[in-house]
Coordinates of C-alpha atoms in Angstrom, one line a residue:
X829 CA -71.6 -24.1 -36.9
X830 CA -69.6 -21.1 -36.4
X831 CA -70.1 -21.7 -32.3
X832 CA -68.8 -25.1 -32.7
X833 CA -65.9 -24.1 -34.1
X834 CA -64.7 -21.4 -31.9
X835 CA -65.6 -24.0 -29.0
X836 CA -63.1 -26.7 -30.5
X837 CA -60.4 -24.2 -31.3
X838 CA -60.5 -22.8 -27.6
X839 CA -60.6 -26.5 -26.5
X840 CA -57.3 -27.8 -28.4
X841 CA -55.8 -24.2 -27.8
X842 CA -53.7 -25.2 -24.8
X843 CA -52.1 -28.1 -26.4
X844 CA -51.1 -26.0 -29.2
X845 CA -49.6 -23.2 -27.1
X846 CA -47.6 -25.9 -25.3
X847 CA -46.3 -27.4 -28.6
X848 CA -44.8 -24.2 -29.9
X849 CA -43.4 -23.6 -26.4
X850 CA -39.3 -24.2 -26.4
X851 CA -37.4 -27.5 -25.5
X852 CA -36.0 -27.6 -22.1
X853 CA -32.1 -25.8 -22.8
X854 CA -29.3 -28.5 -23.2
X855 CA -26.9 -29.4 -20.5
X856 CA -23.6 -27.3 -20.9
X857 CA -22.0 -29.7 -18.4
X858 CA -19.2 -31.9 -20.2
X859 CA -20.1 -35.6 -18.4
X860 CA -16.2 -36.4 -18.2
X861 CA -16.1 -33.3 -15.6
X862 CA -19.3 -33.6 -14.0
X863 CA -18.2 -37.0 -12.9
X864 CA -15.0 -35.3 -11.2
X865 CA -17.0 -33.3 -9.2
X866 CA -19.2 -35.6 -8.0
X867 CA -15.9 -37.5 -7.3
X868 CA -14.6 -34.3 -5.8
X869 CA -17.7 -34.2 -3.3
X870 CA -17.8 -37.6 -2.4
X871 CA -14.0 -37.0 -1.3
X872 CA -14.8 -34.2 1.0
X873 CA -17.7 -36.5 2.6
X874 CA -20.3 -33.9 1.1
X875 CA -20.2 -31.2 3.0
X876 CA -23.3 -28.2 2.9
X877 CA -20.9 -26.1 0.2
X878 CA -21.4 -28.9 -1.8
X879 CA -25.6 -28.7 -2.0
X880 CA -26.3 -27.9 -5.5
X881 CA -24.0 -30.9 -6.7
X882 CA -26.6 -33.3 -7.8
X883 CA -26.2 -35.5 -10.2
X884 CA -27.5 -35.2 -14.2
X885 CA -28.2 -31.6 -13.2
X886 CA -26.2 -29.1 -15.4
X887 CA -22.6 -29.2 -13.4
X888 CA -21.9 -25.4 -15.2
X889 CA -24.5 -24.2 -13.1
X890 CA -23.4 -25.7 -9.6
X891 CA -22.4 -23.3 -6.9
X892 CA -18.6 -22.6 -7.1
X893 CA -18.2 -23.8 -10.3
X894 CA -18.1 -22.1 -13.8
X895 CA -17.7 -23.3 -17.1
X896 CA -16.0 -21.8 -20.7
X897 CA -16.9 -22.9 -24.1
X898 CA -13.7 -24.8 -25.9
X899 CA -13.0 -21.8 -28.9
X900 CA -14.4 -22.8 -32.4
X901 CA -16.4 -25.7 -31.3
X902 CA -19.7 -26.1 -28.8
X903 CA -18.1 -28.4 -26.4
X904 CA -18.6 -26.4 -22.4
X905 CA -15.3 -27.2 -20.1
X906 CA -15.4 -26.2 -16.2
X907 CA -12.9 -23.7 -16.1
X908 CA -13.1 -22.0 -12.2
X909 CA -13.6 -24.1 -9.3
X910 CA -13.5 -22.0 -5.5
X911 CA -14.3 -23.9 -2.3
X912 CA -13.7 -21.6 0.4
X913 CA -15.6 -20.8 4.0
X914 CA -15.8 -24.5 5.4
X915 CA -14.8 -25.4 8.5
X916 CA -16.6 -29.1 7.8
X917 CA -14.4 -29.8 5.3
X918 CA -11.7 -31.8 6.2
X919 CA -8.9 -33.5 4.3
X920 CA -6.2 -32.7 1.7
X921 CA -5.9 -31.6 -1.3
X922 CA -7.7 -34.7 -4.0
X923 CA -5.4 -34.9 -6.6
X924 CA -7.6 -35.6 -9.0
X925 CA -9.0 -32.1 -9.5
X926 CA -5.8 -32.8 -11.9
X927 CA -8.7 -34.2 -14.2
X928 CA -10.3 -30.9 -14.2
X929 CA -8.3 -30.7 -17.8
X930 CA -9.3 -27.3 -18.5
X931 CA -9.1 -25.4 -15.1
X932 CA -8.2 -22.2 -15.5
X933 CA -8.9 -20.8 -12.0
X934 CA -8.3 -23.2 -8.9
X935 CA -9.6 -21.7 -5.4
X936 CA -9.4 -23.6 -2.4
X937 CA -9.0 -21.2 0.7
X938 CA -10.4 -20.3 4.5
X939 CA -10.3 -24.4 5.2
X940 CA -8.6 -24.6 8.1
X941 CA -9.1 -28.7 8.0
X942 CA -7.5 -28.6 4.6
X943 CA -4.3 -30.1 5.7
X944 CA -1.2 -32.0 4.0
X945 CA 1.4 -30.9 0.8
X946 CA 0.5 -29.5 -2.2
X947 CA -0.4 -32.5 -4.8
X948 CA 2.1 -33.1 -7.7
X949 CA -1.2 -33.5 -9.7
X950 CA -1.5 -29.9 -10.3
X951 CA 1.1 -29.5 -12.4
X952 CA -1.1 -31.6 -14.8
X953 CA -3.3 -28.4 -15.5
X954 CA -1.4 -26.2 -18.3
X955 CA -4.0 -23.9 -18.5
X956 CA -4.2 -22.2 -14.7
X957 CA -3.9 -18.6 -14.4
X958 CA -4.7 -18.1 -10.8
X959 CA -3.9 -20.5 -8.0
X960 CA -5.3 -19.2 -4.8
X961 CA -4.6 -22.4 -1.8
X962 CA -4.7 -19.4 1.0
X963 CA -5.8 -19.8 4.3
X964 CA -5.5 -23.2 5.1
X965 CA -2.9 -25.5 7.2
X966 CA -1.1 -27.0 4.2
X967 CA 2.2 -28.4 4.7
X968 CA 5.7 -29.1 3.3
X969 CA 7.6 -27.2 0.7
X970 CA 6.7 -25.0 -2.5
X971 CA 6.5 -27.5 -4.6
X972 CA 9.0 -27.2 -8.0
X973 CA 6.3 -28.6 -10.4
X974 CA 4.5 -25.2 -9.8
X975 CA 7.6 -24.4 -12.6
X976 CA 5.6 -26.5 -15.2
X977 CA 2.4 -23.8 -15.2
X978 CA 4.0 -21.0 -17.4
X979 CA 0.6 -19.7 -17.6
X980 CA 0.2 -18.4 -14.1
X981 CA -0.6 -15.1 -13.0
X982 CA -1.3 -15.1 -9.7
X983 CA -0.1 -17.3 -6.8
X984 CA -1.5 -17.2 -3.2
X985 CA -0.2 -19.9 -0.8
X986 CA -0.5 -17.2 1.9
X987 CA -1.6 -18.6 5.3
X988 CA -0.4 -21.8 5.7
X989 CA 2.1 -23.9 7.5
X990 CA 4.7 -24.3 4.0
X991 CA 8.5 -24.4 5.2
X992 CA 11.8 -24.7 3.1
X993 CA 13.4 -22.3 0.5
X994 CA 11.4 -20.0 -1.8
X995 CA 12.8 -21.5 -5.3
X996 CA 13.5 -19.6 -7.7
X997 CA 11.9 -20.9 -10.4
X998 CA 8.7 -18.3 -9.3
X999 CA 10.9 -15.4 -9.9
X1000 CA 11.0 -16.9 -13.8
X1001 CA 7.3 -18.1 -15.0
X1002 CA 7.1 -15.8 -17.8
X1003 CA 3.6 -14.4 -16.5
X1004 CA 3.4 -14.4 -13.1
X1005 CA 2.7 -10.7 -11.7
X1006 CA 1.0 -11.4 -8.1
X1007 CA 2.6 -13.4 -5.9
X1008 CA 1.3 -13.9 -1.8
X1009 CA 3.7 -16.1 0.4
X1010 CA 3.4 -14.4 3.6
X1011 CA 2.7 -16.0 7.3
X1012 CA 4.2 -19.3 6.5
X1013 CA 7.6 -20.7 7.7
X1014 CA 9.9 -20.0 4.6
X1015 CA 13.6 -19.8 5.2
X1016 CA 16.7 -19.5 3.4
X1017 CA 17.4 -15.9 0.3
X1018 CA 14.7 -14.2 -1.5
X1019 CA 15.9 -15.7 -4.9
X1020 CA 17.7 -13.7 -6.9
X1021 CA 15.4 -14.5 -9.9
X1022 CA 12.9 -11.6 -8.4
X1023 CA 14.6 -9.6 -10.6
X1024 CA 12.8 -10.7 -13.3
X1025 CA 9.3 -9.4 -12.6
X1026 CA 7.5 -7.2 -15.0
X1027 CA 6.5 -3.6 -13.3
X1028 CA 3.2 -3.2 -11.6
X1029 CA 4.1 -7.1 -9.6
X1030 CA 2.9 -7.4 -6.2
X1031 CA 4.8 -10.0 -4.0
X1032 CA 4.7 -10.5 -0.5
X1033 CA 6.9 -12.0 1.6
X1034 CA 6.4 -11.3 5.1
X1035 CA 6.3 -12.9 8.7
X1036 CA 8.6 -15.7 7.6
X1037 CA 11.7 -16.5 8.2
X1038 CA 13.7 -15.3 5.4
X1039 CA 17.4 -14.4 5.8
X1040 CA 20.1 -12.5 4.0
X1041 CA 20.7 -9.6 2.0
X1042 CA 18.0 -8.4 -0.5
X1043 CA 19.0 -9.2 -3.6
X1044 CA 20.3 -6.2 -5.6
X1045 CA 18.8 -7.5 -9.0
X1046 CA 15.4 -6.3 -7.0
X1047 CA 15.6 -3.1 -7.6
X1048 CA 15.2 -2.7 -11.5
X1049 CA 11.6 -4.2 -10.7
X1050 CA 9.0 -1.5 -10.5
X1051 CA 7.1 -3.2 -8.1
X1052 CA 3.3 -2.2 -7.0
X1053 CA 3.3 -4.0 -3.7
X1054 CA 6.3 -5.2 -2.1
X1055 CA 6.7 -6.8 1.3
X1056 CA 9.6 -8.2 3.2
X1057 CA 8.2 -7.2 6.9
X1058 CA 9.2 -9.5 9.7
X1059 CA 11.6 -11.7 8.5
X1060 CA 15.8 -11.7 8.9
X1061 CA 16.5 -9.9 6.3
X1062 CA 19.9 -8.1 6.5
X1063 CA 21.7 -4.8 4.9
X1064 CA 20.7 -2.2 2.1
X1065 CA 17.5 -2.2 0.7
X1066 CA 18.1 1.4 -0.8
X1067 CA 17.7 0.8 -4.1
X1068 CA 13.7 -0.2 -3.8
X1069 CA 13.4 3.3 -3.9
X1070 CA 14.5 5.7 -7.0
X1071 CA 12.6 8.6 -9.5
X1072 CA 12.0 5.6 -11.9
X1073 CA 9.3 3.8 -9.1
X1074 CA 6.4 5.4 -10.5
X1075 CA 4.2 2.0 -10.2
X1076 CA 5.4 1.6 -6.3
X1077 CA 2.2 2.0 -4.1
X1078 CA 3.0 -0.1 -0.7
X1079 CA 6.0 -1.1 0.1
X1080 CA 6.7 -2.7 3.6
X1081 CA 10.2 -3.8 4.7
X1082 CA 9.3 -3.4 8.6
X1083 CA 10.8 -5.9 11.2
X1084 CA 14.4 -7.0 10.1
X1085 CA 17.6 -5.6 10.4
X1086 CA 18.2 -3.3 7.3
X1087 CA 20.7 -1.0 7.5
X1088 CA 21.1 1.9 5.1
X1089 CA 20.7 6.0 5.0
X1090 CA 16.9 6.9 4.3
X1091 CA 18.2 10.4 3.7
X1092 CA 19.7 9.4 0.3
X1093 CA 17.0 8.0 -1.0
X1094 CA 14.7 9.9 -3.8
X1095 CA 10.8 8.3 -5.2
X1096 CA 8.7 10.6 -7.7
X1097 CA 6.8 12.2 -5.0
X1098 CA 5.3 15.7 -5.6
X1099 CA 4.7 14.5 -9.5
X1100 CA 1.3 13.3 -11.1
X1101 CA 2.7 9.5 -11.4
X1102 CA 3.7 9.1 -7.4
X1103 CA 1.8 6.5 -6.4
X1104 CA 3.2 6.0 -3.0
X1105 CA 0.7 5.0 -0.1
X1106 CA 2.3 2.9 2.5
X1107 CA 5.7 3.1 3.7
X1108 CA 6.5 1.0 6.4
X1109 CA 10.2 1.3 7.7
X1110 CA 10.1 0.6 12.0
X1111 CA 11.9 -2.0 13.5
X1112 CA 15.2 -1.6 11.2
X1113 CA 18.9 -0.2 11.7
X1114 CA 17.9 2.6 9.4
X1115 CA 19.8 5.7 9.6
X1116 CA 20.4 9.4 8.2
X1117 CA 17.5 12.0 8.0
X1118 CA 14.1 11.8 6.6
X1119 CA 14.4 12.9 3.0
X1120 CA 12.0 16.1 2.4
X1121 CA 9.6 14.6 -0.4
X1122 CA 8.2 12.8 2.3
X1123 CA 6.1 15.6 3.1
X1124 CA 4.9 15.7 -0.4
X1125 CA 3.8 12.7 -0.7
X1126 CA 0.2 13.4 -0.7
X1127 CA -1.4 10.0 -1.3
X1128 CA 0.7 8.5 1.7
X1129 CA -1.8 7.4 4.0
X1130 CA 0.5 4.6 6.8
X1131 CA 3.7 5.6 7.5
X1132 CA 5.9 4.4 10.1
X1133 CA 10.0 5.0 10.8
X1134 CA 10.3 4.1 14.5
X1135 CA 12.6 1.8 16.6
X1136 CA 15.7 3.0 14.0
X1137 CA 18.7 5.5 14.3
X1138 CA 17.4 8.2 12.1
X1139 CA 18.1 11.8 13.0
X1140 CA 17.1 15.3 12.5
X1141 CA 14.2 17.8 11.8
X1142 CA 11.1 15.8 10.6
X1143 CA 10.4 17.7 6.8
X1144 CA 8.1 20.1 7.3
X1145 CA 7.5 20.9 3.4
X1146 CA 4.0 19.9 2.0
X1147 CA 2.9 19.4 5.6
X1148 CA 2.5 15.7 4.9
X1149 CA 4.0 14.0 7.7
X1150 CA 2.8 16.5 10.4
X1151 CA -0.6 14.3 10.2
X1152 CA 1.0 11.2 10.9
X1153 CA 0.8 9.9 15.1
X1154 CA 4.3 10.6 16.8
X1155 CA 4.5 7.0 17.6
X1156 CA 5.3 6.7 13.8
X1157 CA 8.5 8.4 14.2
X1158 CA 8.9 7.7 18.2
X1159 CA 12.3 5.8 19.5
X1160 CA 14.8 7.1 17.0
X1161 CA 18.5 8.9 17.8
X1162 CA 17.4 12.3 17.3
X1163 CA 14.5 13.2 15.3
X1164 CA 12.4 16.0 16.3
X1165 CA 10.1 18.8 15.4
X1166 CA 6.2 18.2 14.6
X1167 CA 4.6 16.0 15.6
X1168 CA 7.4 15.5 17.7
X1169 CA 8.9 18.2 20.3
X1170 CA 10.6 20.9 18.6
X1171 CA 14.6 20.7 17.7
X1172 CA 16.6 22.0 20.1

């Protein structure tokens, strides 16, 4: 009897270890966005970036997409989108990613089919931090309902085709700290309103066809990254420097036609907080001498004065600029001494 009731327990043994097993995991996805995205992919004529977007299948778990659950209740929003790296893709920007209600993080770069303006729908997601529509051949201007997402950190429209002014709203969003609009074809002032970024800010600006002054109101801003390189830009851009730009790492004002004394200008080289990597100066009107803590500035690793009117010994205290290739200092008035020949 014993036997026989070992024998039925090992025969009803499987069915009992796959009753106490665990119910297949719920489906984070919320079905209003799944449907979007399937929407999304039908748009762009499903191409291969697109392969794990199939259909009742948990959406917070598709490739390129992530989701975040709502605070204080259960509900799972998607939250981070990036479609990037497809040359099949071809097409403009759907607006209605705009029903993507809780988007924090929108990523659409390295399409070079992606084509057309910017889509007014955007400025239907309150909640986006970080825009990134880089790379690409978008068109027409910087759109003013970008002024509508007071929440964004970071901008890239880098790498397009974008014309018309740079409006100066962007200098204003209350937490906007990284800012990429270089290699388009901006024109027209960098907006006064730059002023009003918060220190450690990176912009850049270059290879487009700004004109003008620099705005003064720039240099209370203790930028991290600033670039201005290859545009028109005209006059003194003197006070980017100063003792108080302990955050300023690169800063790149190369290709224009500035026109003020280098010699007179001081940073917080030689001191624990200089933080000062790349200084890129060639192609300018730049004048004077090369101030002496530039060869203290130990962290500076691309340097480059040449094609302006500077003159003078090249600082030989700290040794720092001794390392640098004479083409870095080549086609000046008068500088000299290592690594160029010797003064006379």
């Amino acid at each position: 009897m014993e036997i026989k009731s070992i024998f039925l327990l090992l025969l009803f043994l499987p069915s009992l270890t796959f009753s106490l097993s665990p119910p297949p995991r719920p489906r984070l996805c919320h079905p209003d966005d799944e449907k979007v995205l399937l929407k999304i992919k039908d748009y762009f004529h499903n191409t291969s970036l697109f392969s794990t977007w199939i259909p009742h299948t948990d959406c917070c778990k598709w490739r390129i997409v992530s989701c975040k659950k709502i605070p204080k209740t259960t509900i799972h929003r998607v939250n981070f989108l990036e479609i990037d790296g497809a040359d099949d893709l071809v097409g403009t920007i759907p607006p209605l990613i705009a029903d993507l209600p809780y988007l924090e993080t929108l990523i659409l770069r390295l399409l070079p089919n992606l084509t057309g303006p910017i889509p007014q729908a955007i400025a239907r997601l309150p909640h986006l931090k970080f825009v990134l529509l880089n790379w690409n051949n978008l068109t027409g201007p910087i759109p003013d309902y970008f002024s509508k997402l007071t929440n964004l950190a970071t901008l890239g429209l880098n790498n397009n085709q974008l014309t018309g002014p740079i409006p100066a709203y962007l200098g204003r969003l209350p937490k906007l700290q990284g800012l990429n609009l270089y290699d388009n074809h901006l024109t027209g002032p960098i907006p006064d309103s730059f002023g009003s970024f918060k220190a450690g800010s990176q912009v850049t600006l270059s290879n487009n066809m700004l004109s003008g002054p620099i705005p003064r109101s720039l240099g209370t801003v203790n930028f991290s990254i600033f670039e201005a390189a290859g545009n028109r830009l005209t006059g003194d851009a003197s006070f980017l420097f100063g003792k108080d730009k302990t955050e300023l790492a690169h800063l790149d004002l190369s290709r224009n036609k500035l026109s003020f004394d280098l010699g007179k200008v001081v940073m917080p080289v030689g001191q624990l907080d200089s933080n000062l990597l790349v200084l890129r100066l060639e192609n300018n009107l730049i004048y004077g001498k090369l101030p002496a803590w530039l060869g203290q500035a130990s962290l500076l690793y691309d340097f480059n004065v040449s094609n302006n009117q500077l003159c003078g010994p090249i600082p030989t205290v700290g040794g720092k600029l001794q390392g640098f290739d004479p083409s870095s200092f080549s086609h000046n008035k008068c500088l000299c001494g290592s690594p160029l020949p010797p003064c006379k």
